[in-house]
C-alpha positions as a LaTeX table, in Angstrom:
\begin{tabular}{lrrr}
\hline
Residue & $x$ (\AA) & $y$ (\AA) & $z$ (\AA) \\
\hline
Unk1 & 19.59 & $-6.96$ & $-24.50$ \\
Unk2 & 18.40 & $-4.09$ & $-22.80$ \\
Unk3 & 16.90 & $-4.74$ & $-19.16$ \\
Unk4 & 13.64 & $-2.93$ & $-17.87$ \\
Unk5 & 13.84 & $-3.69$ & $-14.18$ \\
Unk6 & 10.62 & $-3.03$ & $-12.20$ \\
Unk7 & 11.20 & $-2.65$ & $-8.62$ \\
Unk8 & 8.02 & $-3.83$ & $-6.80$ \\
Unk9 & 5.03 & $-5.95$ & $-8.01$ \\
Unk10 & 2.29 & $-4.01$ & $-6.32$ \\
Unk11 & $-0.32$ & $-1.90$ & $-7.67$ \\
Unk12 & 1.87 & 0.47 & $-9.72$ \\
Unk13 & 4.64 & $-1.99$ & $-10.72$ \\
Unk14 & 1.86 & $-4.68$ & $-11.97$ \\
Unk15 & 0.22 & $-1.87$ & $-14.17$ \\
Unk16 & 3.61 & $-1.08$ & $-15.77$ \\
Unk17 & 4.24 & $-4.60$ & $-16.52$ \\
Unk18 & 0.77 & $-5.60$ & $-17.90$ \\
Unk19 & 0.36 & $-2.38$ & $-19.74$ \\
Unk20 & 3.79 & $-3.37$ & $-21.61$ \\
Unk21 & 2.60 & $-6.77$ & $-22.23$ \\
Unk22 & $-0.27$ & $-5.72$ & $-24.12$ \\
Unk23 & 2.14 & $-4.19$ & $-26.61$ \\
Unk24 & 4.64 & $-5.44$ & $-29.18$ \\
Unk25 & 7.57 & $-5.56$ & $-27.12$ \\
Unk26 & 11.08 & $-5.13$ & $-28.80$ \\
Unk27 & 12.96 & $-8.40$ & $-29.24$ \\
Unk28 & 16.00 & $-7.02$ & $-27.58$ \\
Unk29 & 13.98 & $-6.16$ & $-24.24$ \\
Unk30 & 14.05 & $-8.20$ & $-21.07$ \\
Unk31 & 11.73 & $-7.16$ & $-18.31$ \\
Unk32 & 12.78 & $-8.14$ & $-14.71$ \\
Unk33 & 10.37 & $-7.79$ & $-12.04$ \\
Unk34 & 11.75 & $-7.70$ & $-8.39$ \\
Unk35 & 9.63 & $-8.44$ & $-5.65$ \\
Unk36 & 9.73 & $-9.95$ & $-1.82$ \\
Unk37 & 6.87 & $-12.39$ & $-2.73$ \\
Unk38 & 6.23 & $-14.71$ & $-5.66$ \\
Unk39 & 2.79 & $-13.28$ & $-6.42$ \\
Unk40 & 1.21 & $-9.84$ & $-6.47$ \\
Unk41 & $-1.00$ & $-8.94$ & $-3.53$ \\
Unk42 & $-4.03$ & $-6.79$ & $-2.99$ \\
Unk43 & $-2.77$ & $-4.45$ & $-0.14$ \\
Unk44 & $-6.41$ & $-3.11$ & 0.18 \\
Unk45 & $-7.78$ & $-6.28$ & 1.33 \\
Unk46 & $-4.96$ & $-6.97$ & 4.07 \\
Unk47 & $-7.28$ & $-6.03$ & 6.86 \\
Unk48 & $-9.10$ & $-9.29$ & 5.93 \\
Unk49 & $-5.90$ & $-11.24$ & 6.59 \\
Unk50 & $-5.58$ & $-9.47$ & 9.90 \\
Unk51 & $-9.14$ & $-10.22$ & 10.88 \\
Unk52 & $-9.00$ & $-13.85$ & 9.60 \\
Unk53 & $-12.05$ & $-13.40$ & 7.23 \\
Unk54 & $-10.03$ & $-14.17$ & 4.18 \\
Unk55 & $-7.42$ & $-16.84$ & 3.37 \\
Unk56 & $-4.06$ & $-15.67$ & 1.87 \\
Unk57 & $-4.92$ & $-17.11$ & $-1.70$ \\
Unk58 & $-7.89$ & $-14.78$ & $-1.70$ \\
Unk59 & $-5.98$ & $-11.53$ & $-1.73$ \\
Unk60 & $-3.19$ & $-12.68$ & $-4.15$ \\
Unk61 & $-2.57$ & $-13.73$ & $-7.89$ \\
Unk62 & 0.27 & $-15.17$ & $-9.74$ \\
Unk63 & 2.46 & $-12.86$ & $-11.79$ \\
Unk64 & 1.93 & $-13.20$ & $-15.71$ \\
Unk65 & 4.24 & $-15.48$ & $-17.52$ \\
Unk66 & 5.95 & $-14.14$ & $-20.74$ \\
Unk67 & 8.94 & $-15.40$ & $-22.54$ \\
Unk68 & 10.48 & $-11.70$ & $-22.19$ \\
Unk69 & 9.74 & $-11.36$ & $-18.31$ \\
Unk70 & 11.82 & $-12.86$ & $-15.66$ \\
Unk71 & 11.27 & $-12.54$ & $-11.94$ \\
Unk72 & 13.75 & $-12.23$ & $-8.95$ \\
Unk73 & 12.35 & $-12.79$ & $-5.71$ \\
Unk74 & 14.07 & $-11.41$ & $-2.30$ \\
Unk75 & 14.21 & $-8.19$ & $-0.37$ \\
Unk76 & 16.23 & $-5.40$ & $-2.06$ \\
Unk77 & 19.16 & $-3.84$ & $-0.09$ \\
Unk78 & 20.32 & $-0.97$ & $-2.18$ \\
Unk79 & 20.48 & 0.57 & $-5.60$ \\
Unk80 & 23.89 & 1.44 & $-7.03$ \\
Unk81 & 23.17 & 4.25 & $-9.24$ \\
Unk82 & 26.67 & 4.50 & $-10.87$ \\
Unk83 & 26.83 & 0.91 & $-11.70$ \\
Unk84 & 22.87 & 0.42 & $-12.59$ \\
Unk85 & 22.99 & $-2.52$ & $-10.15$ \\
Unk86 & 20.25 & $-3.78$ & $-7.67$ \\
Unk87 & 21.54 & $-5.56$ & $-4.56$ \\
Unk88 & 19.50 & $-8.01$ & $-2.24$ \\
Unk89 & 19.67 & $-8.47$ & 1.54 \\
Unk90 & 19.01 & $-12.12$ & 1.55 \\
Unk91 & 20.81 & $-13.30$ & $-1.77$ \\
Unk92 & 24.12 & $-12.69$ & $-3.71$ \\
Unk93 & 22.28 & $-12.22$ & $-7.05$ \\
Unk94 & 22.86 & $-8.69$ & $-8.66$ \\
Unk95 & 20.30 & $-7.40$ & $-11.21$ \\
Unk96 & 21.44 & $-4.76$ & $-13.86$ \\
Unk97 & 19.15 & $-2.22$ & $-15.56$ \\
Unk98 & 19.17 & 0.06 & $-18.48$ \\
Unk99 & 15.66 & 1.35 & $-17.37$ \\
Unk100 & 14.22 & 1.16 & $-13.87$ \\
Unk101 & 10.88 & 1.64 & $-12.34$ \\
Unk102 & 10.75 & 2.18 & $-8.76$ \\
Unk103 & 7.35 & 1.21 & $-7.23$ \\
Unk104 & 8.47 & $-0.16$ & $-3.86$ \\
Unk105 & 5.38 & 1.08 & $-1.79$ \\
Unk106 & 5.35 & 2.44 & 1.60 \\
Unk107 & 6.15 & 1.57 & 5.43 \\
Unk108 & 4.90 & 2.59 & 8.61 \\
Unk109 & 6.02 & 5.91 & 10.29 \\
Unk110 & 6.04 & 5.89 & 13.89 \\
Unk111 & 6.56 & 9.68 & 14.49 \\
Unk112 & 9.44 & 9.14 & 16.98 \\
Unk113 & 7.06 & 7.70 & 19.63 \\
Unk114 & 9.01 & 5.21 & 21.93 \\
Unk115 & 7.92 & 1.69 & 21.71 \\
Unk116 & 5.70 & 2.06 & 18.73 \\
Unk117 & 7.95 & 0.27 & 16.05 \\
Unk118 & 9.06 & $-2.62$ & 18.81 \\
Unk119 & 5.71 & $-3.40$ & 20.25 \\
Unk120 & 2.83 & $-2.89$ & 17.46 \\
Unk121 & 1.75 & $-4.98$ & 14.82 \\
Unk122 & 1.38 & $-3.65$ & 11.13 \\
Unk123 & $-0.69$ & $-4.22$ & 8.02 \\
Unk124 & 1.93 & $-2.51$ & 5.61 \\
Unk125 & 3.10 & $-5.80$ & 3.93 \\
Unk126 & 1.82 & $-9.22$ & 3.46 \\
Unk127 & 3.99 & $-10.91$ & 5.87 \\
Unk128 & 3.30 & $-8.27$ & 8.51 \\
Unk129 & $-0.43$ & $-8.56$ & 7.96 \\
Unk130 & 0.05 & $-12.52$ & 8.37 \\
Unk131 & 1.91 & $-11.88$ & 11.60 \\
Unk132 & $-0.79$ & $-9.50$ & 12.93 \\
Unk133 & $-3.51$ & $-11.92$ & 11.80 \\
Unk134 & $-1.88$ & $-14.69$ & 14.04 \\
Unk135 & $-1.53$ & $-12.45$ & 17.06 \\
Unk136 & $-5.38$ & $-11.37$ & 16.57 \\
Unk137 & $-6.43$ & $-14.93$ & 15.98 \\
Unk138 & $-4.70$ & $-16.48$ & 18.92 \\
Unk139 & $-6.38$ & $-13.97$ & 21.39 \\
Unk140 & $-8.18$ & $-15.65$ & 23.98 \\
Unk141 & $-11.97$ & $-14.75$ & 24.59 \\
Unk142 & $-12.52$ & $-11.13$ & 25.43 \\
Unk143 & $-8.91$ & $-10.02$ & 24.49 \\
Unk144 & $-8.13$ & $-6.29$ & 24.20 \\
Unk145 & $-7.02$ & $-4.72$ & 20.83 \\
Unk146 & $-5.88$ & $-1.22$ & 20.37 \\
Unk147 & $-5.66$ & 0.01 & 16.87 \\
Unk148 & $-3.88$ & 3.36 & 16.74 \\
Unk149 & $-5.14$ & 5.56 & 13.56 \\
Unk150 & $-8.45$ & 6.24 & 12.34 \\
Unk151 & $-7.82$ & 6.64 & 8.72 \\
Unk152 & $-9.03$ & 4.42 & 6.13 \\
Unk153 & $-6.68$ & 1.42 & 7.17 \\
Unk154 & $-7.74$ & 1.76 & 10.74 \\
Unk155 & $-11.39$ & 1.89 & 10.30 \\
Unk156 & $-11.25$ & $-1.32$ & 8.03 \\
Unk157 & $-9.07$ & $-3.16$ & 10.34 \\
Unk158 & $-11.20$ & $-2.49$ & 13.45 \\
Unk159 & $-14.48$ & $-3.11$ & 11.71 \\
Unk160 & $-13.26$ & $-6.41$ & 10.08 \\
Unk161 & $-11.85$ & $-7.67$ & 13.52 \\
Unk162 & $-15.07$ & $-6.82$ & 15.11 \\
Unk163 & $-17.15$ & $-8.82$ & 12.67 \\
Unk164 & $-14.83$ & $-11.74$ & 12.99 \\
Unk165 & $-14.56$ & $-11.67$ & 16.71 \\
Unk166 & $-17.57$ & $-10.18$ & 18.58 \\
Unk167 & $-15.99$ & $-11.42$ & 21.92 \\
Unk168 & $-13.09$ & $-9.14$ & 21.66 \\
Unk169 & $-12.63$ & $-5.75$ & 23.13 \\
Unk170 & $-11.50$ & $-3.11$ & 20.60 \\
Unk171 & $-10.53$ & 0.35 & 20.93 \\
Unk172 & $-9.60$ & 2.67 & 18.08 \\
Unk173 & $-7.56$ & 5.75 & 18.80 \\
Unk174 & $-8.20$ & 8.76 & 16.74 \\
Unk175 & $-5.99$ & 11.77 & 16.62 \\
Unk176 & $-8.91$ & 14.12 & 15.43 \\
Unk177 & $-12.13$ & 14.89 & 16.55 \\
Unk178 & $-13.74$ & 12.72 & 14.02 \\
Unk179 & $-12.84$ & 9.57 & 12.28 \\
Unk180 & $-12.02$ & 9.72 & 8.48 \\
Unk181 & $-11.55$ & 13.63 & 8.60 \\
Unk182 & $-10.81$ & 13.81 & 5.09 \\
Unk183 & $-14.17$ & 12.20 & 3.95 \\
Unk184 & $-17.68$ & 14.04 & 3.93 \\
Unk185 & $-19.53$ & 14.49 & 7.21 \\
Unk186 & $-22.26$ & 11.94 & 6.18 \\
Unk187 & $-19.73$ & 9.29 & 5.89 \\
Unk188 & $-17.86$ & 10.35 & 9.02 \\
Unk189 & $-21.49$ & 10.18 & 10.75 \\
Unk190 & $-22.23$ & 6.75 & 9.09 \\
Unk191 & $-18.85$ & 5.16 & 10.57 \\
Unk192 & $-19.17$ & 6.68 & 13.84 \\
Unk193 & $-22.67$ & 5.14 & 14.11 \\
Unk194 & $-21.33$ & 1.87 & 13.00 \\
Unk195 & $-18.79$ & 1.77 & 15.50 \\
Unk196 & $-21.35$ & 2.84 & 18.46 \\
Unk197 & $-23.78$ & 0.03 & 17.14 \\
Unk198 & $-21.06$ & $-2.66$ & 16.95 \\
Unk199 & $-19.32$ & $-1.84$ & 20.44 \\
Unk200 & $-16.10$ & $-0.55$ & 19.29 \\
Unk201 & $-14.73$ & 2.18 & 21.46 \\
Unk202 & $-13.34$ & 5.24 & 19.64 \\
Unk203 & $-11.04$ & 7.79 & 21.61 \\
Unk204 & $-10.89$ & 11.02 & 19.89 \\
Unk205 & $-8.20$ & 13.75 & 20.21 \\
Unk206 & $-5.65$ & 10.85 & 21.10 \\
Unk207 & $-1.88$ & 11.72 & 21.58 \\
Unk208 & $-0.09$ & 8.42 & 21.98 \\
Unk209 & 3.01 & 9.24 & 24.24 \\
Unk210 & 4.66 & 5.77 & 24.23 \\
Unk211 & 3.81 & 1.99 & 23.85 \\
Unk212 & 4.65 & $-0.75$ & 25.90 \\
Unk213 & 4.50 & $-4.43$ & 25.32 \\
Unk214 & 1.21 & $-4.99$ & 27.04 \\
Unk215 & $-0.40$ & $-1.15$ & 26.34 \\
Unk216 & $-0.55$ & 2.07 & 24.97 \\
Unk217 & $-0.21$ & 5.40 & 26.97 \\
Unk218 & $-2.52$ & 8.01 & 25.40 \\
Unk219 & $-3.05$ & 11.60 & 26.92 \\
Unk220 & $-1.64$ & 10.42 & 30.43 \\
Unk221 & $-3.64$ & 7.22 & 30.62 \\
Unk222 & $-2.17$ & 3.66 & 29.95 \\
Unk223 & $-4.59$ & 1.42 & 28.45 \\
Unk224 & $-3.79$ & $-2.36$ & 28.97 \\
Unk225 & $-4.18$ & $-4.34$ & 25.84 \\
Unk226 & $-3.03$ & $-7.74$ & 24.34 \\
Unk227 & $-2.54$ & $-6.40$ & 20.72 \\
Unk228 & $-1.59$ & $-2.96$ & 19.51 \\
Unk229 & $-2.15$ & $-2.47$ & 15.72 \\
Unk230 & $-0.40$ & 0.59 & 14.28 \\
Unk231 & $-2.15$ & 2.28 & 11.29 \\
Unk232 & $-1.13$ & 5.87 & 12.09 \\
Unk233 & 0.76 & 7.06 & 9.04 \\
Unk234 & 3.24 & 6.01 & 6.21 \\
Unk235 & 6.36 & 6.84 & 4.53 \\
Unk236 & 8.29 & 5.97 & 1.40 \\
Unk237 & 10.25 & 2.93 & 1.39 \\
Unk238 & 13.44 & 3.09 & 3.19 \\
Unk239 & 15.56 & 2.54 & $-0.15$ \\
Unk240 & 13.73 & 5.38 & $-1.56$ \\
Unk241 & 14.36 & 7.68 & 1.35 \\
Unk242 & 18.09 & 6.99 & 1.03 \\
Unk243 & 18.50 & 7.83 & $-2.69$ \\
Unk244 & 20.14 & 11.05 & $-3.38$ \\
Unk245 & 17.32 & 12.60 & $-5.19$ \\
Unk246 & 15.55 & 15.67 & $-4.82$ \\
Unk247 & 12.54 & 14.98 & $-2.25$ \\
Unk248 & 9.35 & 16.67 & $-0.90$ \\
Unk249 & 8.53 & 17.43 & 2.44 \\
Unk250 & 7.21 & 13.61 & 2.97 \\
Unk251 & 10.46 & 12.22 & 1.43 \\
Unk252 & 8.81 & 11.29 & $-1.82$ \\
Unk253 & 11.23 & 11.74 & $-4.82$ \\
Unk254 & 10.27 & 14.80 & $-6.97$ \\
Unk255 & 9.86 & 13.49 & $-10.67$ \\
Unk256 & 9.00 & 15.44 & $-13.93$ \\
Unk257 & 5.80 & 15.16 & $-16.03$ \\
Unk258 & 7.10 & 11.72 & $-17.36$ \\
Unk259 & 7.50 & 10.34 & $-13.83$ \\
Unk260 & 11.22 & 10.45 & $-14.42$ \\
Unk261 & 13.97 & 11.56 & $-12.10$ \\
Unk262 & 15.38 & 14.82 & $-13.39$ \\
Unk263 & 18.81 & 14.23 & $-14.74$ \\
Unk264 & 18.43 & 10.28 & $-14.45$ \\
Unk265 & 15.70 & 10.06 & $-17.04$ \\
Unk266 & 16.27 & 6.31 & $-17.28$ \\
Unk267 & 14.69 & 5.87 & $-13.69$ \\
Unk268 & 10.99 & 6.22 & $-13.26$ \\
Unk269 & 9.13 & 6.49 & $-9.82$ \\
Unk270 & 5.48 & 5.75 & $-9.10$ \\
Unk271 & 2.97 & 5.31 & $-6.28$ \\
Unk272 & 3.99 & 5.90 & $-2.51$ \\
Unk273 & 7.56 & 6.76 & $-3.75$ \\
Unk274 & 6.74 & 9.75 & $-5.92$ \\
Unk275 & 5.80 & 13.26 & $-5.14$ \\
Unk276 & 2.31 & 13.82 & $-6.03$ \\
Unk277 & $-0.49$ & 16.33 & $-5.32$ \\
Unk278 & $-2.71$ & 13.47 & $-4.69$ \\
Unk279 & $-2.63$ & 11.18 & $-1.37$ \\
Unk280 & $-1.23$ & 7.80 & $-1.65$ \\
Unk281 & $-3.55$ & 4.87 & $-2.78$ \\
Unk282 & $-3.48$ & 1.87 & $-4.73$ \\
Unk283 & $-5.76$ & 3.59 & $-7.44$ \\
Unk284 & $-3.07$ & 6.39 & $-7.82$ \\
Unk285 & $-0.21$ & 3.85 & $-8.04$ \\
Unk286 & $-2.12$ & 2.01 & $-10.70$ \\
Unk287 & $-2.96$ & 4.83 & $-13.00$ \\
Unk288 & 0.66 & 6.12 & $-12.76$ \\
Unk289 & 1.56 & 2.74 & $-13.52$ \\
Unk290 & $-0.37$ & 2.68 & $-16.68$ \\
Unk291 & 0.93 & 5.96 & $-17.88$ \\
Unk292 & 4.51 & 5.07 & $-17.37$ \\
Unk293 & 3.80 & 1.84 & $-19.44$ \\
Unk294 & 2.61 & 4.04 & $-22.53$ \\
Unk295 & 5.72 & 6.37 & $-21.74$ \\
Unk296 & 8.08 & 3.40 & $-21.65$ \\
Unk297 & 6.22 & 1.97 & $-24.97$ \\
Unk298 & 7.19 & 4.94 & $-26.88$ \\
Unk299 & 10.63 & 5.31 & $-25.73$ \\
Unk300 & 11.53 & 1.64 & $-26.29$ \\
Unk301 & 10.25 & 2.08 & $-29.95$ \\
Unk302 & 12.30 & 5.23 & $-30.45$ \\
Unk303 & 9.55 & 7.68 & $-30.26$ \\
Unk304 & 9.14 & 11.16 & $-28.33$ \\
Unk305 & 6.56 & 9.90 & $-25.41$ \\
Unk306 & 3.23 & 11.82 & $-25.24$ \\
Unk307 & 2.65 & 13.96 & $-22.27$ \\
Unk308 & 0.63 & 12.02 & $-19.70$ \\
Unk309 & $-3.00$ & 13.28 & $-19.11$ \\
Unk310 & $-3.93$ & 14.51 & $-15.86$ \\
Unk311 & $-4.63$ & 11.96 & $-13.36$ \\
Unk312 & $-8.40$ & 11.75 & $-12.27$ \\
Unk313 & $-9.11$ & 9.49 & $-9.47$ \\
Unk314 & $-12.57$ & 7.88 & $-9.49$ \\
Unk315 & $-13.11$ & 8.01 & $-5.66$ \\
Unk316 & $-12.29$ & 5.83 & $-2.40$ \\
Unk317 & $-13.99$ & 2.88 & $-1.33$ \\
Unk318 & $-14.00$ & 1.46 & 2.53 \\
Unk319 & $-15.57$ & $-1.59$ & 4.04 \\
Unk320 & $-17.32$ & $-1.94$ & 7.55 \\
Unk321 & $-17.17$ & $-5.72$ & 7.63 \\
Unk322 & $-18.88$ & $-7.84$ & 4.71 \\
Unk323 & $-22.02$ & $-6.11$ & 4.43 \\
Unk324 & $-21.54$ & $-2.34$ & 5.11 \\
Unk325 & $-19.16$ & 0.04 & 3.65 \\
Unk326 & $-18.68$ & 3.91 & 2.80 \\
Unk327 & $-17.01$ & 5.81 & $-0.28$ \\
Unk328 & $-16.98$ & 8.74 & $-2.53$ \\
Unk329 & $-17.51$ & 7.93 & $-6.18$ \\
Unk330 & $-17.58$ & 10.63 & $-8.98$ \\
Unk331 & $-17.92$ & 13.29 & $-6.28$ \\
Unk332 & $-20.85$ & 11.48 & $-4.55$ \\
Unk333 & $-20.70$ & 10.24 & $-0.95$ \\
Unk334 & $-22.01$ & 6.79 & $-0.48$ \\
Unk335 & $-22.70$ & 4.61 & 2.60 \\
Unk336 & $-24.38$ & 1.11 & 3.19 \\
Unk337 & $-24.37$ & $-1.97$ & 1.11 \\
Unk338 & $-23.79$ & $-0.35$ & $-2.36$ \\
Unk339 & $-20.06$ & 0.90 & $-1.69$ \\
Unk340 & $-19.13$ & $-2.36$ & $-0.14$ \\
Unk341 & $-20.31$ & $-4.21$ & $-3.28$ \\
Unk342 & $-18.69$ & $-1.98$ & $-5.44$ \\
Unk343 & $-15.35$ & $-2.58$ & $-3.69$ \\
Unk344 & $-15.83$ & $-6.25$ & $-4.03$ \\
Unk345 & $-16.61$ & $-5.82$ & $-7.55$ \\
Unk346 & $-13.16$ & $-3.86$ & $-8.08$ \\
Unk347 & $-11.18$ & $-6.62$ & $-6.40$ \\
Unk348 & $-13.12$ & $-9.01$ & $-8.70$ \\
Unk349 & $-12.21$ & $-7.04$ & $-11.69$ \\
Unk350 & $-8.42$ & $-6.72$ & $-10.54$ \\
Unk351 & $-8.11$ & $-10.40$ & $-10.12$ \\
Unk352 & $-9.36$ & $-11.29$ & $-13.43$ \\
Unk353 & $-7.46$ & $-8.52$ & $-15.37$ \\
\hline
\end{tabular}
């Protein structure tokens, strides 16, 4: 038997799996999916777990069952490239591979800021989002929250908490002069106006110097708060950062046009772990996963794989609570209810696919 191991059951890993399951698998192939959790979760909806506006079961689905697919649930400790083995942190099992897909996702990066890792909450994993949601949900009336980072995650976290808890005092620390700097000025203005109307304080040109248990020190001023949520940047998974492969300036692994590691062509890297001209996103990881599934289908059948087509992203969607949103779709900037409904529709399709 040949063993194809997929490390990570997120947007990229699940697309590799479902893409292959839609083909006639070779009889001598076993697919092993490795993930911390016994389900696939929708990271783009973790802000709803933080705010308490959705239950866990609303943002996860069961992995597909198949006679040639097995699952190993646990936290990966390391990859032994020489022996082609996967080791776990919390169990003694060892998984061997003939082909390996690395789709482990990302982790927070704290930019060397003192106290940031120790005293902030996160939305980068299901378990961390749950922990953050507990901290937010347990706040007494008029509690204080600081969200560090005004990118897509920070915007959705701050707005969802506001809709869930009108009593809380919410502060958003934005490093730039306007929220969502990568978006159209129309979208920036819409989001800024939403925060004004919904009493969310936005501090621009933020420069967080250090974080304490009960506050954030920014530009020489220390703000006392009950919960600090970090959404100020991500980096590839630690295991990926430690692998002895060529990396780009963001510590992502450089891959060839088939998403293979040069010199280790049996290893494929996608999503937040692979160097790309595109910014990391669930959509990017999903499209890369679909392409890797087609490449592997050819290779497993003994054919020369076709060169993947250029990835074309369809746009980005964000929510401002349950009835407002923003986004860019097919090079058009949208604000209001339509992009919010579209995002809900995308989630509905993902669950049923």
